[in-house]
Coordinates of C-alpha atoms in Angstrom, one line a residue:
M1 CA 83.6 91.2 133.4
A2 CA 85.1 92.9 130.3
N3 CA 86.0 95.8 132.4
I4 CA 87.7 93.7 135.0
T5 CA 89.7 92.1 132.1
W6 CA 90.7 95.5 130.9
M7 CA 91.9 96.8 133.9
A8 CA 93.8 93.6 134.5
N9 CA 95.5 94.0 131.3
H10 CA 96.5 97.6 132.1
T11 CA 97.9 97.4 135.5
G12 CA 101.7 98.0 136.2
W13 CA 102.5 94.4 136.9
S14 CA 101.1 93.4 133.6
D15 CA 103.7 95.1 131.3
F16 CA 104.8 93.5 128.1
I17 CA 108.1 92.2 127.0
L18 CA 109.2 93.1 123.7
L19 CA 111.8 90.6 122.7
G20 CA 113.0 92.7 119.5
L21 CA 115.4 92.2 116.9
F22 CA 118.6 92.5 118.8
R23 CA 118.4 89.2 120.5
Q24 CA 118.6 87.4 117.2
S25 CA 121.9 89.5 116.2
K26 CA 125.4 88.4 116.9
H27 CA 126.4 92.0 116.7
P28 CA 123.5 94.3 118.2
A29 CA 125.4 97.5 118.7
L30 CA 126.1 97.3 114.9
L31 CA 122.5 96.5 114.2
C32 CA 121.3 99.3 116.5
V33 CA 123.6 102.0 114.7
V34 CA 122.5 100.5 111.1
I35 CA 118.8 101.0 112.0
F36 CA 119.4 104.4 113.5
V37 CA 121.1 105.7 110.5
V38 CA 118.2 104.2 108.3
F39 CA 115.7 105.9 110.5
L40 CA 117.4 109.1 110.0
M41 CA 117.7 108.4 106.3
A42 CA 113.7 107.9 106.1
L43 CA 112.9 111.0 108.2
S44 CA 115.4 113.3 106.1
G45 CA 114.5 111.7 102.6
N46 CA 110.8 112.1 103.4
A47 CA 111.0 115.6 104.9
V48 CA 113.1 116.9 101.9
L49 CA 110.5 115.5 99.5
I50 CA 107.6 117.2 101.5
L51 CA 109.7 120.5 101.2
L52 CA 110.4 120.3 97.9
I53 CA 106.7 119.7 97.0
H54 CA 105.7 122.6 99.0
C55 CA 108.4 125.1 97.9
D56 CA 108.3 124.5 94.1
A57 CA 105.4 125.9 92.1
H58 CA 105.9 123.4 89.5
L59 CA 105.1 120.4 92.0
H60 CA 101.9 122.0 93.2
T61 CA 99.9 119.1 91.3
P62 CA 97.6 116.3 92.6
M63 CA 100.1 113.7 91.9
Y64 CA 102.7 115.2 94.0
F65 CA 100.1 116.4 96.8
F66 CA 99.5 112.6 97.2
I67 CA 103.3 111.9 97.2
S68 CA 103.5 114.3 100.0
Q69 CA 100.9 112.6 101.9
L70 CA 102.6 109.5 101.5
S71 CA 105.9 110.8 102.8
L72 CA 104.1 112.2 105.9
M73 CA 102.6 109.0 106.6
D74 CA 106.1 107.2 106.1
M75 CA 107.7 109.4 108.7
A76 CA 104.9 108.8 111.2
Y77 CA 104.9 105.2 110.2
I78 CA 108.8 104.8 111.1
S79 CA 108.5 106.9 114.0
V80 CA 106.0 104.6 115.8
T81 CA 108.2 101.8 116.2
V82 CA 111.8 102.6 115.8
P83 CA 112.5 105.2 118.4
K84 CA 111.2 103.2 121.1
M85 CA 113.1 100.0 119.9
L86 CA 116.6 102.0 119.8
L87 CA 115.9 103.5 122.9
D88 CA 115.1 100.1 124.8
Q89 CA 118.4 98.8 123.3
V90 CA 120.4 101.7 124.5
M91 CA 118.8 101.8 127.9
G92 CA 118.7 98.0 128.2
V93 CA 114.9 98.0 129.0
N94 CA 112.5 96.0 126.8
K95 CA 109.4 96.6 128.7
I96 CA 106.1 98.3 127.2
S97 CA 102.8 99.1 129.2
A98 CA 99.8 97.9 128.2
P99 CA 98.5 101.6 127.3
E100 CA 101.7 102.3 125.4
C101 CA 101.4 99.2 123.6
G102 CA 97.8 100.1 122.8
M103 CA 98.8 103.3 121.8
Q104 CA 101.6 101.8 119.4
M105 CA 99.3 99.3 118.1
F106 CA 96.5 102.1 117.2
F107 CA 98.9 104.5 115.5
Y108 CA 100.5 101.5 113.6
V109 CA 97.4 100.0 112.1
T110 CA 96.0 103.6 111.5
L111 CA 99.0 104.6 109.3
A112 CA 99.1 101.2 107.6
G113 CA 95.4 101.3 106.7
S114 CA 95.8 104.8 105.4
E115 CA 98.5 104.0 103.4
F116 CA 96.6 101.0 101.8
F117 CA 93.9 103.6 100.5
L118 CA 96.4 106.4 99.7
L119 CA 98.2 104.1 97.1
A120 CA 94.6 103.2 95.6
T121 CA 93.7 106.9 95.4
M122 CA 97.4 107.6 93.6
A123 CA 96.4 104.9 91.1
Y124 CA 93.1 106.4 90.4
D125 CA 94.9 109.7 90.1
R126 CA 97.2 108.4 87.5
Y127 CA 94.4 106.9 85.6
V128 CA 92.5 110.3 85.4
A129 CA 95.6 112.1 84.5
I130 CA 96.5 109.7 81.7
C131 CA 93.3 108.4 80.4
H132 CA 91.1 111.8 80.9
P133 CA 93.9 114.5 80.4
L134 CA 91.6 117.3 79.4
R135 CA 89.1 116.7 82.4
Y136 CA 91.8 116.0 84.6
P137 CA 92.1 119.7 86.2
V138 CA 88.4 119.5 87.0
L139 CA 88.2 115.9 88.3
M140 CA 91.1 116.3 90.5
N141 CA 90.8 119.9 91.5
H142 CA 92.0 120.7 94.9
R143 CA 88.9 120.4 97.0
V144 CA 88.7 116.9 95.5
C145 CA 92.2 116.0 96.5
L146 CA 91.7 117.1 100.0
F147 CA 88.5 115.0 100.3
L148 CA 90.3 111.9 98.9
S149 CA 93.4 112.3 101.3
S150 CA 91.1 112.8 104.4
G151 CA 89.1 109.9 103.5
C152 CA 92.5 107.6 103.4
W153 CA 93.1 109.0 106.8
F154 CA 89.7 108.5 108.1
L155 CA 89.3 104.9 106.8
G156 CA 92.8 104.2 108.3
S157 CA 91.7 105.5 111.8
V158 CA 88.5 103.2 111.6
D159 CA 91.0 100.3 111.3
G160 CA 92.7 101.5 114.3
F161 CA 89.7 102.1 116.4
T162 CA 88.4 98.6 115.5
F163 CA 91.5 96.5 116.0
T164 CA 93.1 97.9 118.8
P165 CA 90.6 98.0 121.8
I166 CA 89.2 94.2 120.7
T167 CA 93.1 93.0 120.6
M168 CA 93.9 94.7 124.0
T169 CA 90.7 93.4 125.8
F170 CA 91.8 89.7 125.7
P171 CA 93.2 88.2 128.8
F172 CA 96.9 87.4 128.2
R173 CA 99.1 84.7 129.6
G174 CA 101.6 85.3 132.4
S175 CA 105.0 85.5 130.4
R176 CA 103.5 88.3 128.3
E177 CA 106.6 88.0 126.0
I178 CA 105.8 89.4 122.4
H179 CA 107.9 87.9 119.9
H180 CA 108.4 91.2 118.0
F181 CA 110.0 94.5 118.0
F182 CA 106.7 96.3 118.6
C183 CA 103.3 95.8 119.3
E184 CA 101.7 94.2 116.0
V185 CA 98.2 92.9 116.3
P186 CA 99.2 89.1 115.4
A187 CA 102.2 88.8 117.9
V188 CA 100.1 90.4 120.8
L189 CA 97.2 88.2 119.8
N190 CA 99.3 85.1 120.5
L191 CA 99.9 85.7 123.9
S192 CA 96.1 85.5 124.6
C193 CA 94.9 82.7 126.8
S194 CA 91.4 82.7 125.3
D195 CA 90.1 81.5 122.3
T196 CA 90.5 84.1 119.7
S197 CA 89.4 82.1 116.5
L198 CA 86.4 84.2 116.0
Y199 CA 88.2 87.5 116.2
E200 CA 90.7 86.2 114.0
I201 CA 88.2 85.2 111.2
F202 CA 86.9 88.8 111.8
M203 CA 90.3 90.2 111.4
Y204 CA 91.1 88.2 108.4
L205 CA 87.9 89.2 106.6
C206 CA 88.4 92.8 107.6
C207 CA 92.0 92.5 106.0
V208 CA 90.8 90.9 102.9
L209 CA 88.4 93.6 102.5
M210 CA 90.7 96.3 103.2
L211 CA 93.1 94.9 100.7
L212 CA 90.7 94.1 98.0
I213 CA 89.0 97.2 97.5
P214 CA 92.3 99.1 96.9
V215 CA 93.6 96.2 94.8
V216 CA 90.6 96.2 92.6
I217 CA 90.9 100.2 92.3
I218 CA 94.7 99.7 91.5
S219 CA 94.5 97.0 89.1
S220 CA 91.4 98.5 87.2
S221 CA 93.2 101.8 86.9
Y222 CA 96.5 100.2 85.6
L223 CA 94.6 98.0 83.2
L224 CA 92.9 101.1 81.7
I225 CA 96.3 103.3 81.7
L226 CA 98.1 100.3 79.7
L227 CA 95.3 100.5 77.2
T228 CA 95.6 104.0 76.8
I229 CA 99.3 103.9 76.7
H230 CA 99.2 101.1 74.0
G231 CA 97.0 103.6 71.9
M232 CA 99.3 106.6 72.1
N233 CA 101.1 107.9 68.9
S234 CA 103.8 109.7 70.9
A235 CA 106.7 107.6 72.0
E236 CA 107.9 110.3 74.5
G237 CA 104.1 110.3 75.9
R238 CA 104.2 106.7 76.3
K239 CA 107.6 106.7 78.1
K240 CA 106.9 109.5 80.3
A241 CA 103.3 107.7 81.5
F242 CA 105.3 104.4 81.7
A243 CA 107.8 106.1 84.0
T244 CA 105.2 107.9 86.2
C245 CA 103.2 104.4 86.7
S246 CA 106.4 102.2 87.4
S247 CA 107.5 104.0 90.3
H248 CA 103.8 103.9 91.8
L249 CA 103.7 100.2 91.2
T250 CA 107.0 99.4 92.6
V251 CA 105.8 101.0 96.1
V252 CA 102.5 99.2 95.7
I253 CA 104.3 95.8 95.1
L254 CA 106.4 96.4 98.3
F255 CA 103.8 97.5 100.6
Y256 CA 101.1 95.1 99.6
G257 CA 103.2 92.1 99.3
A258 CA 104.5 92.4 102.8
A259 CA 101.1 93.1 104.2
I260 CA 99.6 90.1 102.4
Y261 CA 102.1 87.9 103.8
T262 CA 101.4 89.3 107.4
Y263 CA 97.6 89.4 107.6
M264 CA 96.4 86.9 105.0
L265 CA 98.6 83.7 104.8
P266 CA 97.7 81.2 107.3
S267 CA 99.7 80.7 110.6
S268 CA 101.2 77.5 109.3
Y269 CA 103.5 79.9 107.0
H270 CA 104.4 82.0 110.1
T271 CA 107.3 82.1 112.4
P272 CA 108.3 84.8 114.9
E273 CA 111.7 85.3 112.8
K274 CA 109.9 85.7 109.5
D275 CA 107.6 87.8 110.8
M276 CA 110.1 90.2 112.3
M277 CA 112.0 90.0 109.0
V278 CA 108.8 90.8 106.8
S279 CA 108.0 93.7 109.5
V280 CA 111.3 95.3 109.4
F281 CA 110.9 95.5 105.5
Y282 CA 107.7 97.4 105.3
T283 CA 108.1 99.5 108.6
I284 CA 111.8 100.2 108.4
L285 CA 113.1 99.9 104.8
T286 CA 110.1 100.9 102.8
P287 CA 109.9 104.5 104.3
V288 CA 113.5 104.8 103.1
V289 CA 113.0 103.5 99.6
N290 CA 109.7 105.6 98.8
P291 CA 111.3 108.9 98.7
L292 CA 114.2 107.5 96.6
I293 CA 111.8 105.8 94.1
Y294 CA 110.0 109.2 93.9
S295 CA 113.0 111.3 93.5
L296 CA 115.7 109.4 91.5
R297 CA 113.2 108.2 89.0
N298 CA 111.4 111.5 88.7
K299 CA 112.7 114.6 86.8
D300 CA 110.5 117.0 88.1
V301 CA 111.7 116.4 91.5
M302 CA 115.4 116.2 90.8
G303 CA 114.9 119.4 89.0
A304 CA 113.4 121.1 92.0
L305 CA 116.1 119.5 94.2
K306 CA 118.9 121.2 91.8
K307 CA 117.1 124.3 91.9
M308 CA 116.9 124.5 95.8
L309 CA 120.6 123.5 96.0
T310 CA 121.7 126.3 93.5
V311 CA 119.6 128.9 95.0
E312 CA 121.0 128.2 98.6
P313 CA 124.9 129.0 97.5
A314 CA 123.6 132.1 95.4
F315 CA 121.8 133.5 98.4
Q316 CA 124.7 132.8 100.7
K317 CA 127.0 134.5 98.1
A318 CA 124.7 137.4 98.1
M319 CA 124.5 137.9 101.8
E320 CA 128.4 138.2 101.8

């Protein structure tokens, strides 16, 4: 029976309809242009940050390695949803097949889950750097960094392989209109014509666990960091430690706040319009904001950028 349901959900006649953002706008063409510009800014900003970290030897540290991983996740994250949405608006098509919907859901959930754990890893990295500076090169060597980042990607993929097949196996109603601009799990689940209460409880518990573990790690790390900063004699050291941590905390608050609203608040707090606005915030705006936070507020990154911009004109002059 499960196989019949799965096949029924993946036939050609069972395409989903993404109602999207543009139906809510009085100026859909202008909104489309704005989102396209934001998309290009997100890709270019994160790509430049990754390039700077790769090319500048001063940025070959665990902290910047994890920032490059965050930028890579953000580039993939925004690319999962925005190109499809913009292409549909230009082509005048708003359908998505069940396999495409499942793939979009899988990559989205995987990347979101990976970012949850990566932000916790970055908090732990800051804790070791500030509270145990002498042991930092040993505790956070290159092998450990690779292991931690690989673990983040693996745990995110576990989320994707857990939620996507179960969600897409449910039988859906005839209308198949998704009140969203991409195949997010709660939005697709609302179309099911069967009882999903048990699965919703399971999903809620998984999300609590997935958020609780990183939040405990982040909270514990920053509590110990604050105690260490408070005991520092050097005012310059306190200022540098606080500046580094405040950038990361800003990203954590933005990403986790939106995730808690989407996956942990009761359904009575949700409307399709609110859900779409929150999703725009953490799927489109957050990937743009992250590189700005880690570059404009970071002297090392700005120094590397200035060095790259001054090297290129000198190279061109030498070629002439």
